[in-house]
Coordinates of C-alpha atoms (C1' of nucleotides) in Angstrom, one line a residue:
Chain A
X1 CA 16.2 0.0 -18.8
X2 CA 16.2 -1.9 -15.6
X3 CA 18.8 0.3 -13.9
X4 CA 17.0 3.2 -15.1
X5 CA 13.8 2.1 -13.4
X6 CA 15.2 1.8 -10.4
X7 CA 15.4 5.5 -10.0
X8 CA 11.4 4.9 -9.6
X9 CA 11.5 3.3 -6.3
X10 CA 12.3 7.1 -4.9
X11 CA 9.1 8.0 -5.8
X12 CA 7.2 4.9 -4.9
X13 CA 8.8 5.6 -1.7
X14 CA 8.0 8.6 -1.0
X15 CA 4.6 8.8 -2.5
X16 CA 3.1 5.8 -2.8
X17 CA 2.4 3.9 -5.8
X18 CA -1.3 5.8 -6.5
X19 CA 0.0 9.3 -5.4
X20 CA 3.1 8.6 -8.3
X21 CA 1.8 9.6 -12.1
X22 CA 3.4 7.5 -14.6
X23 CA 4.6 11.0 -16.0
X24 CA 6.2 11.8 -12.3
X25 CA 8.4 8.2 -13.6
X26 CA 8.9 9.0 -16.9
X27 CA 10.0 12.6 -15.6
X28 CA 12.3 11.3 -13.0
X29 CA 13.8 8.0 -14.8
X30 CA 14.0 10.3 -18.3
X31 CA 12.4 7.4 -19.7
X32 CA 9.2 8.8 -22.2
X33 CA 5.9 7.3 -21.0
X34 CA 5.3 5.7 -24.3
X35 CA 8.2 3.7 -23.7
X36 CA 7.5 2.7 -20.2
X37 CA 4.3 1.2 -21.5
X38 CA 6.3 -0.4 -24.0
X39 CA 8.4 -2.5 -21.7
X40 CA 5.9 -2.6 -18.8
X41 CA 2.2 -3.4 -18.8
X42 CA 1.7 -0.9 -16.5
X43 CA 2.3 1.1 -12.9
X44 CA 2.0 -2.3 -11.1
X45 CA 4.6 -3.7 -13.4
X46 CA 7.0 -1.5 -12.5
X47 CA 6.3 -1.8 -9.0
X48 CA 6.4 -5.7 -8.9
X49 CA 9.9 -5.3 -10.6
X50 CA 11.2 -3.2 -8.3
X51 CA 10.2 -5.6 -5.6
X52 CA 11.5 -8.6 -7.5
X53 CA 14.3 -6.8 -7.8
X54 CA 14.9 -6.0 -4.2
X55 CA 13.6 -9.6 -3.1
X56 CA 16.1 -11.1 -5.5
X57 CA 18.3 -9.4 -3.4
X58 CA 17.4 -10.4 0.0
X59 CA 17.4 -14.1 -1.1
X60 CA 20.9 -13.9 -2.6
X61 CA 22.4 -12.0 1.2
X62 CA 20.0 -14.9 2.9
X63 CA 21.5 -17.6 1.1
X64 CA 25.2 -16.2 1.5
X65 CA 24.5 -15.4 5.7
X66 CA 23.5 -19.4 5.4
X67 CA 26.7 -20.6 3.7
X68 CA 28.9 -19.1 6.3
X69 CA 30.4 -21.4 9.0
X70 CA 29.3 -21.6 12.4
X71 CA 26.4 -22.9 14.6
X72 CA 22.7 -22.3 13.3
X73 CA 22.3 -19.5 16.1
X74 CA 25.4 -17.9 14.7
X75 CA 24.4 -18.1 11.0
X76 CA 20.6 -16.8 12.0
X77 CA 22.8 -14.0 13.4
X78 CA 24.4 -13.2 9.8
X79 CA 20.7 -13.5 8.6
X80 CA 19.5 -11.1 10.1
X81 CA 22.9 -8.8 9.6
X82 CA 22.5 -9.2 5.9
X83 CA 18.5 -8.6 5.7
X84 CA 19.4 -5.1 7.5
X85 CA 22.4 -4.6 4.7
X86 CA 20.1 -5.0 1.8
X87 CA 17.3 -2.6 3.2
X88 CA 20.2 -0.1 3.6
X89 CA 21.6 -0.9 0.0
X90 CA 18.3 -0.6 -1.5
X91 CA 16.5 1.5 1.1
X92 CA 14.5 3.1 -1.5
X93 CA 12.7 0.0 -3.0
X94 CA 12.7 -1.7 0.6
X95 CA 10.8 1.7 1.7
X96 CA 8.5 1.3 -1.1
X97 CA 7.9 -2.6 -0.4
X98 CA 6.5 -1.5 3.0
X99 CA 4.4 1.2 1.4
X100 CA 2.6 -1.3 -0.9
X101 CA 2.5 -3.9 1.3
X102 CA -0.4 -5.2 0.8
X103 CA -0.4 -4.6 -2.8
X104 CA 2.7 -7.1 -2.7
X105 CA 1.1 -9.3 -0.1
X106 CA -2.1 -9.9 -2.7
X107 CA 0.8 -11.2 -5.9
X108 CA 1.0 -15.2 -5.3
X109 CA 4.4 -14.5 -7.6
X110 CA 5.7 -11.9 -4.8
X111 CA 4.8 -14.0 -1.5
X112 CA 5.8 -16.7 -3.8
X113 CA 9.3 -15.3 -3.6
X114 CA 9.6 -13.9 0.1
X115 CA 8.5 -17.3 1.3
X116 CA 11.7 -18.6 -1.2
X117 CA 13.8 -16.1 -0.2
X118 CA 13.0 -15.7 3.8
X119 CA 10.8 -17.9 5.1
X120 CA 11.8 -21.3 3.5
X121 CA 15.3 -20.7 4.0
X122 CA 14.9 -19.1 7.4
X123 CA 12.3 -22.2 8.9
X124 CA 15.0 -24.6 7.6
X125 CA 17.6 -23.0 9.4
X126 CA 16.2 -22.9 12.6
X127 CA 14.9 -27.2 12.2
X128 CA 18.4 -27.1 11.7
X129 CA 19.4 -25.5 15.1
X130 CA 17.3 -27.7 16.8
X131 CA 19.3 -30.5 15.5
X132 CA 22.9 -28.8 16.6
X133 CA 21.7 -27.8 20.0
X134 CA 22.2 -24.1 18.9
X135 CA 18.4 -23.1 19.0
X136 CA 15.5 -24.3 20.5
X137 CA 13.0 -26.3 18.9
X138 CA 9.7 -24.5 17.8
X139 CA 6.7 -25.8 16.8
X140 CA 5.9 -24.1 13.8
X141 CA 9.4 -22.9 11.8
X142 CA 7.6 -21.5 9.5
X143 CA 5.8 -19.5 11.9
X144 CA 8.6 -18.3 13.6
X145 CA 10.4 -17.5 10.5
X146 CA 7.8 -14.8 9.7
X147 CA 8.0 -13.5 13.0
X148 CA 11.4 -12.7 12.4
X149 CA 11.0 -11.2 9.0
X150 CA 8.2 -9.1 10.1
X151 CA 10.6 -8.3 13.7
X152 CA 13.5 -7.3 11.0
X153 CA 11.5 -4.8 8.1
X154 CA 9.6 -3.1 10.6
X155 CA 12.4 -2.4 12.7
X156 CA 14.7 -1.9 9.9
X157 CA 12.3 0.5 7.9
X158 CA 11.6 2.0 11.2
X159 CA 15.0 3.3 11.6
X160 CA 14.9 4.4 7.9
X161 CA 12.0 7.1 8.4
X162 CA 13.1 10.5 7.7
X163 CA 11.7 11.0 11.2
X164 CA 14.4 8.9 13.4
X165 CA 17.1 8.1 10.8
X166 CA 19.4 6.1 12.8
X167 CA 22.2 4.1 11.4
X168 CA 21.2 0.3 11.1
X169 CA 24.8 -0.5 12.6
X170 CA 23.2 0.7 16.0
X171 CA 19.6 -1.0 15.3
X172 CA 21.5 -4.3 14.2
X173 CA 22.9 -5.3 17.4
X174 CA 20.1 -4.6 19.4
X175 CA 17.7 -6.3 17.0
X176 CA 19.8 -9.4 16.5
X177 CA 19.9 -10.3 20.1
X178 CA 16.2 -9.9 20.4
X179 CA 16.0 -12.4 17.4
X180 CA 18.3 -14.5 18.6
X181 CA 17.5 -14.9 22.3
X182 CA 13.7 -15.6 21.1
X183 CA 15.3 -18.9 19.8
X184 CA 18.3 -19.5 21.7
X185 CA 18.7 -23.0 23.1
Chain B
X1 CA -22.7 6.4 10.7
X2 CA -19.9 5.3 12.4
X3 CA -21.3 1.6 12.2
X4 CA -22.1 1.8 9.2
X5 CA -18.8 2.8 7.6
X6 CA -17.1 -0.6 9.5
X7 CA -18.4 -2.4 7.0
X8 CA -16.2 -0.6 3.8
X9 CA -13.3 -2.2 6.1
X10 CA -13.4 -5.4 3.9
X11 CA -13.9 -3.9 0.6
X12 CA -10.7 -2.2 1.7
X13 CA -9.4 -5.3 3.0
X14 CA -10.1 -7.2 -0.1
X15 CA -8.7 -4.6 -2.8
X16 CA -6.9 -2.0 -1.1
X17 CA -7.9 1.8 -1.3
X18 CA -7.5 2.3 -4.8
X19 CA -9.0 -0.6 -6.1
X20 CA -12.3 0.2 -3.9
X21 CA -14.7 2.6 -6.0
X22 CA -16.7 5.5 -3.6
X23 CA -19.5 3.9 -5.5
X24 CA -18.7 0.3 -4.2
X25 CA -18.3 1.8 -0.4
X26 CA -21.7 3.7 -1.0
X27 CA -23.2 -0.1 -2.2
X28 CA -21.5 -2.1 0.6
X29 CA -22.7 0.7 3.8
X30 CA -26.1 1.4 1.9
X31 CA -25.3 4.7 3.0
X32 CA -25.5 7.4 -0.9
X33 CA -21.8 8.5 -2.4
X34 CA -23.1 12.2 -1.4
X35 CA -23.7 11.6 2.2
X36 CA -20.7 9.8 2.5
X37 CA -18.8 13.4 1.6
X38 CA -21.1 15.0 3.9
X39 CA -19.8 13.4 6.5
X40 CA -16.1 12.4 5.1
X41 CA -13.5 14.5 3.4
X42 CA -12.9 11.6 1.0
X43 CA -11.9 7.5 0.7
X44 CA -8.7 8.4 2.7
X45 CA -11.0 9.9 5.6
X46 CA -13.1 6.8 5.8
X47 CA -9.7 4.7 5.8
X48 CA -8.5 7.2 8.2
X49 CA -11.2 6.5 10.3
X50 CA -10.9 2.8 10.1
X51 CA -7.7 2.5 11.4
X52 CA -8.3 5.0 14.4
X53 CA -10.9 3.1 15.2
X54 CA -8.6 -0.6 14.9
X55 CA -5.6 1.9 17.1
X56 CA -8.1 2.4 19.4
X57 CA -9.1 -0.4 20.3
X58 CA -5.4 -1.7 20.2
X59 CA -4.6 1.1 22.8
X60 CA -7.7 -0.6 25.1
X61 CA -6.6 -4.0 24.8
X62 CA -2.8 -3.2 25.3
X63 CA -3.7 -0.8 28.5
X64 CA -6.1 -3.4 30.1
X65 CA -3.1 -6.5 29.2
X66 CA -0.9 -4.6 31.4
X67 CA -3.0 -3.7 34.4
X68 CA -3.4 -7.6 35.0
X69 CA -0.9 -8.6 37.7
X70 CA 2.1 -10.0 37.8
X71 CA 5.2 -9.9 36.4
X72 CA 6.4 -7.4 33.8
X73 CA 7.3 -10.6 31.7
X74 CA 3.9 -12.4 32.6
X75 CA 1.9 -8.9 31.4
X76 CA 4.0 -8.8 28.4
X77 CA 2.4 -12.2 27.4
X78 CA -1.0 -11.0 28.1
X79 CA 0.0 -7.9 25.9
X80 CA 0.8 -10.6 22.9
X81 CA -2.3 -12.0 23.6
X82 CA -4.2 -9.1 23.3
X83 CA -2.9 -7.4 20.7
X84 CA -3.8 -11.1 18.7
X85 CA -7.1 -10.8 19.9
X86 CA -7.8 -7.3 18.3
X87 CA -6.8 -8.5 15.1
X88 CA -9.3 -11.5 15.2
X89 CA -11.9 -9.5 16.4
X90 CA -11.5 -6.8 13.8
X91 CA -9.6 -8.9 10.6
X92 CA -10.9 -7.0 7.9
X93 CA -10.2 -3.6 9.3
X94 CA -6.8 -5.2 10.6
X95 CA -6.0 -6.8 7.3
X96 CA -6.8 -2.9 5.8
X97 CA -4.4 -1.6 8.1
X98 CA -1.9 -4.0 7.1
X99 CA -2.8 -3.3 3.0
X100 CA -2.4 0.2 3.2
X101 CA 0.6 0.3 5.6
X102 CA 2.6 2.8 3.9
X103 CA -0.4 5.3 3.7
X104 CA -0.8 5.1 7.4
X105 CA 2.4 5.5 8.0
X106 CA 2.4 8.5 6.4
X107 CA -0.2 10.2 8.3
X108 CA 1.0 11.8 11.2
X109 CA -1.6 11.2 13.3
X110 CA -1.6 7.4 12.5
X111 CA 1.6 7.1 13.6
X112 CA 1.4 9.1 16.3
X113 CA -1.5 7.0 17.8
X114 CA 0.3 3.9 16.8
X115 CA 3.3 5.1 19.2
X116 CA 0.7 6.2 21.5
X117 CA -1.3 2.8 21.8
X118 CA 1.8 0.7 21.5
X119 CA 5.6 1.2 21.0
X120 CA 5.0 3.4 24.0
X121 CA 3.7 1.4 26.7
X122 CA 5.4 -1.5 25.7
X123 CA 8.6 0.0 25.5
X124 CA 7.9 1.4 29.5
X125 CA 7.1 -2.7 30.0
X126 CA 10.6 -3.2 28.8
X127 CA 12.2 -1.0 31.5
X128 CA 10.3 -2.1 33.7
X129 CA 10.8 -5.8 33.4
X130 CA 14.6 -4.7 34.1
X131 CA 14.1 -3.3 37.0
X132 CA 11.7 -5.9 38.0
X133 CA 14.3 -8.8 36.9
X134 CA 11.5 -10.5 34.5
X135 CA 13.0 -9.6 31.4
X136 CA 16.7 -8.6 30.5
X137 CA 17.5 -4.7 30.5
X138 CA 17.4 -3.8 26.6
X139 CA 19.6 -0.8 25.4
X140 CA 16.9 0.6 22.9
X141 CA 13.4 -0.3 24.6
X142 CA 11.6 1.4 22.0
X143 CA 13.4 -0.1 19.2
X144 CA 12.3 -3.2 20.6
X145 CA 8.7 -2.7 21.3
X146 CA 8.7 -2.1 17.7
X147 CA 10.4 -5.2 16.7
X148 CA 7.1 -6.4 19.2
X149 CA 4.8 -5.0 16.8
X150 CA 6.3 -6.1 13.7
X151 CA 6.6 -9.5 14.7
X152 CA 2.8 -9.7 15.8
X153 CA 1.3 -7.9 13.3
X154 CA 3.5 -9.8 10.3
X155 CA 2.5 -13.5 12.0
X156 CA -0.5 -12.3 13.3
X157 CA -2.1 -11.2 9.5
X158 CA -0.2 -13.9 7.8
X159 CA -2.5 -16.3 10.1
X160 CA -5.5 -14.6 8.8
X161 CA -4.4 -14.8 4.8
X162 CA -7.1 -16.7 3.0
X163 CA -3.9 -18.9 1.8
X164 CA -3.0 -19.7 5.4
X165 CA -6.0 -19.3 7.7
X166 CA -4.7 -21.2 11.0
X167 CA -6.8 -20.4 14.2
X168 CA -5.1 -17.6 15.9
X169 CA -4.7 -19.4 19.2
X170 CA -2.5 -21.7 17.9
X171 CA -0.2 -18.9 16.7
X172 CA -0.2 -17.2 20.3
X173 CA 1.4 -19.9 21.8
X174 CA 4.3 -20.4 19.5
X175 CA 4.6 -16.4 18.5
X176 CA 4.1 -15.5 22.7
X177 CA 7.3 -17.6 23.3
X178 CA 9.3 -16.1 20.4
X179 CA 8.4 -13.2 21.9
X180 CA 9.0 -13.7 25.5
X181 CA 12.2 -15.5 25.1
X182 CA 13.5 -12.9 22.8
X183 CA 13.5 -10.1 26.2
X184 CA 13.6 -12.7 28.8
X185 CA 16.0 -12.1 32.2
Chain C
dT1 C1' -47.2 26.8 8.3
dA2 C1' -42.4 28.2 8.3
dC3 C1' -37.7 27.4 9.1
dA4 C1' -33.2 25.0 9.8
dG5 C1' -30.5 21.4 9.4
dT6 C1' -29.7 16.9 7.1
dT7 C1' -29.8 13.9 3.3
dT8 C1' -29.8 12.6 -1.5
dA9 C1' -30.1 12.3 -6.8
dG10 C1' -27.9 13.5 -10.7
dA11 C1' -25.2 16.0 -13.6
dC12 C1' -20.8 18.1 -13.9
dT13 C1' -15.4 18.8 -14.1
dC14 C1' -10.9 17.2 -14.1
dT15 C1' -7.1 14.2 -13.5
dC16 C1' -4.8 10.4 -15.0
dA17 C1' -4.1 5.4 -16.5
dG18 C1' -3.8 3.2 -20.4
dT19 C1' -4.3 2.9 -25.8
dA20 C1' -3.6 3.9 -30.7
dC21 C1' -1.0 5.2 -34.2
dA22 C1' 2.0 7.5 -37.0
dG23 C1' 6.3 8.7 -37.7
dG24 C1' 11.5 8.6 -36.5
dC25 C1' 15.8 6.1 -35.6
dC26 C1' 19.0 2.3 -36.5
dC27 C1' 20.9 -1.4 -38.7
dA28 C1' 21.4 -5.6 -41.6
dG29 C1' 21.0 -7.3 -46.3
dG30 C1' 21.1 -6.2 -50.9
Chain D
dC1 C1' 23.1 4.0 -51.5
dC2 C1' 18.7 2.2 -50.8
dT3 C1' 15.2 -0.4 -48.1
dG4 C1' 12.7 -3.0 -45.0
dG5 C1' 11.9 -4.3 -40.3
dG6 C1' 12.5 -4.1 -36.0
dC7 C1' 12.7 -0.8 -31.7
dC8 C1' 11.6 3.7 -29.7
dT9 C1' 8.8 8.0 -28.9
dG10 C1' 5.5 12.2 -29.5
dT11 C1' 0.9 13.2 -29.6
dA12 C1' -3.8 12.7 -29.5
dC13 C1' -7.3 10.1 -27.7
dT14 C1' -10.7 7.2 -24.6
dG15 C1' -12.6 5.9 -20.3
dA16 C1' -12.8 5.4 -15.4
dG17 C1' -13.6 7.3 -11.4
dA18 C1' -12.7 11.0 -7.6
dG19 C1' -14.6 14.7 -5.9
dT20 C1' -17.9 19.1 -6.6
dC21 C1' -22.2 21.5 -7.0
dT22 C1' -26.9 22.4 -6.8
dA23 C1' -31.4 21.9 -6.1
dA24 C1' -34.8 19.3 -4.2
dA25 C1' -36.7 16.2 -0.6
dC26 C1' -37.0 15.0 4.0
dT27 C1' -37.2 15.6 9.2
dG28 C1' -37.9 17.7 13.3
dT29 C1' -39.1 21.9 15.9
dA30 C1' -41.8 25.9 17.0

DNA sequence: TACAGTTTAGACTCTCAGTACAGGCCCAGG
DNA sequence: CCTGGGCCTGTACTGAGAGTCTAAACTGTA
C-alpha cells in the first residue's frame, strides 16, 4: 500500500494537494477510493505520509553525511550533498513538500521531524566545528541550521522546475561552497 | 478595496487558502461575498493580489537597499536587512506567501515578479561585488541569489512562527553574516 | 425625475470530500 | 466442504462550500 501511494506525490506535485481529487489518486495509484479511506483518514493523511516518508529519508542521508570522517566543515559538505541526493531520489514528494509548505509547516508531528532530521542534527554539527576549528562559531546554531535548510530546498527545488531543469551535480557545487564559506572558520 | 482586502492576509496566514471560507474573508474585510466577486475573479485572485502586493513592496525595499553606498558587499547587507524588514512589516501576508508557496509558484506571474523584485537584482549584486572585489566571483549568480532568498525567507518566517517568535533584529545579525560570509572576497 | 454604474441579498448549481453500508474475497478452524 | 470473521471495494449518499445569477437598492450626475 505504501509504495503504491507513493505514485501520489506526482500529483501532489504537480497540482497541489486541493487541485488533486481523491478519485485523480485512486485513478493514478489504482487504488479504489474506498480503500484509500480505509487506510487513511483522509487527503491530508496521505499527504503527511508522503512527507514523512521523504523526511524519513532526509534524516537517514543527514545522519549517514554525519558519520563520515573528516572535519565538521567537510562533513557539513556531505550534508548538504546528501540533502540534494534525496530531493533528486524523491523529487516528486520533495516537489510536493514545497507545494504544501505551509500545510507541513502548521503539523507540530512534521516540523517535529524536520527539526530531528535537519536542524537538530545540523546545529550540533556546526557547535561541533566551532570546537575543531573547522567552522566558525555562530551565535544561534539553530538559527543558522535553518538558513541552510531553507538555502538547500529552495535552491534544490529551484533547479527541479520544469522551467530550468538543471542537473543538481552542477547546483551542488555551487551551492555547497556558498553553505560552506557562510560558516567557514 | 484594496485596504480592505489586506486584512483576509491573516485568515490566509492562519489556515491557508483552502481552509479560509469566501464567507470568512467577507466577515474579516466587512466587505459582502458578492462584491468581493465584483471586484475579484475568486479566493486565488485575492491571494493573488496579496502576494503582488508583499513582491512589491520586496522589489521597493530591495531597489532602495542597493542604492545606499558603498560596497557591493556592504549593500548586500542592507539588502538582508531589508528584505527582513518587509516581512516584519507585513507578517501575515508574508507568512501567506510562505503557506501557499507552491501555488505561487505556480503562477507565472508570481514568479515572474519574484525574479523581477529579487533573484534579479541580487544576482547583478553578485557580479558586481566581483568586479568590485567585495565579494568572491560566483559561477552561477543567479543560483545564488536564490539560495539568498531561501535562506531569508526560511529563517526569516521561522522567526515569526507563533512557536518561535524571536525579534527579528536579532536574527539579522546572525542570518546577515551567514549570508555575507557565504559570497565574501 | 431619469439614467448609469456600483453594490448587495439571497437563492441557486455543482463539484467533491468524506461516510455508510452491503456485499465480495480470502483464509483458518471445524 | 462448510462457515465465520476479518479485509477490501462498489455504490449511493450527505454536507460543505465555491462560484453564479438576478433583481433590487443605492449613489451620483444631469
Amino acid at each position: 500500500m505504501r509504495e503504491k501511494v507513493l505514485v501520489a506525490a506526482e500529483l501532489f506535485a504537480e497540482f497541489g494537494l486541493d487541485a488533486t481529487k481523491m478519485e485523480d489518486v485512486a485513478a493514478a495509484t489504482g487504488v479504489p477510493k474506498a480503500t484509500l479511506y480505509y487506510y487513511f483518514e483522509g487527503k491530508e493523511d496521505i499527504l503527511a505520509f508522503l512527507f514523512v516518508h521523504v523526511l524519513d529519508q532526509l534524516g537517514r542521508a543527514v545522519g549517514g553525511a554525519l558519520r563520515t570522517g573528516g572535519t565538521a566543515a567537510e562533513r557539513l559538505r556531505a550534508v548538504v550533498c546528501a540533502h540534494l541526493g534525496v530531493i533528486e531520489s524523491f523529487p516528486a514528494a520533495s516537489r510536493a513538500l514545497q507545494f504544501d509548505l505551509g500545510r507541513a509547516a502548521r503539523s507540530p508531528m512534521i516540523a517535529a521531524r524536520t527539526e530531528a532530521a535537519f536542524v537538530e542534527p545540523v546545529g550540533a554539527l556546526l557547535v561541533e566545528g566551532a570546537r575543531d576549528g573547522s567552522l566558525r562559531p555562530v551565535a544561534h546554531p539553530r538559527l543558522v541550521a535553518t538558513a541552510i535548510l531553507g538555502a538547500v530546498t529552495t535552491t534544490g527545488l529551484n533547479a527541479l522546475t520544469p522551467a530550468a531543469k538543471r542537473p543538481l551535480e552542477r547546483v551542488a557545487d555551487d551551492l555547497a561552497t556558498f553553505v560552506l564559506s557562510g560558516v567557514a572558520a
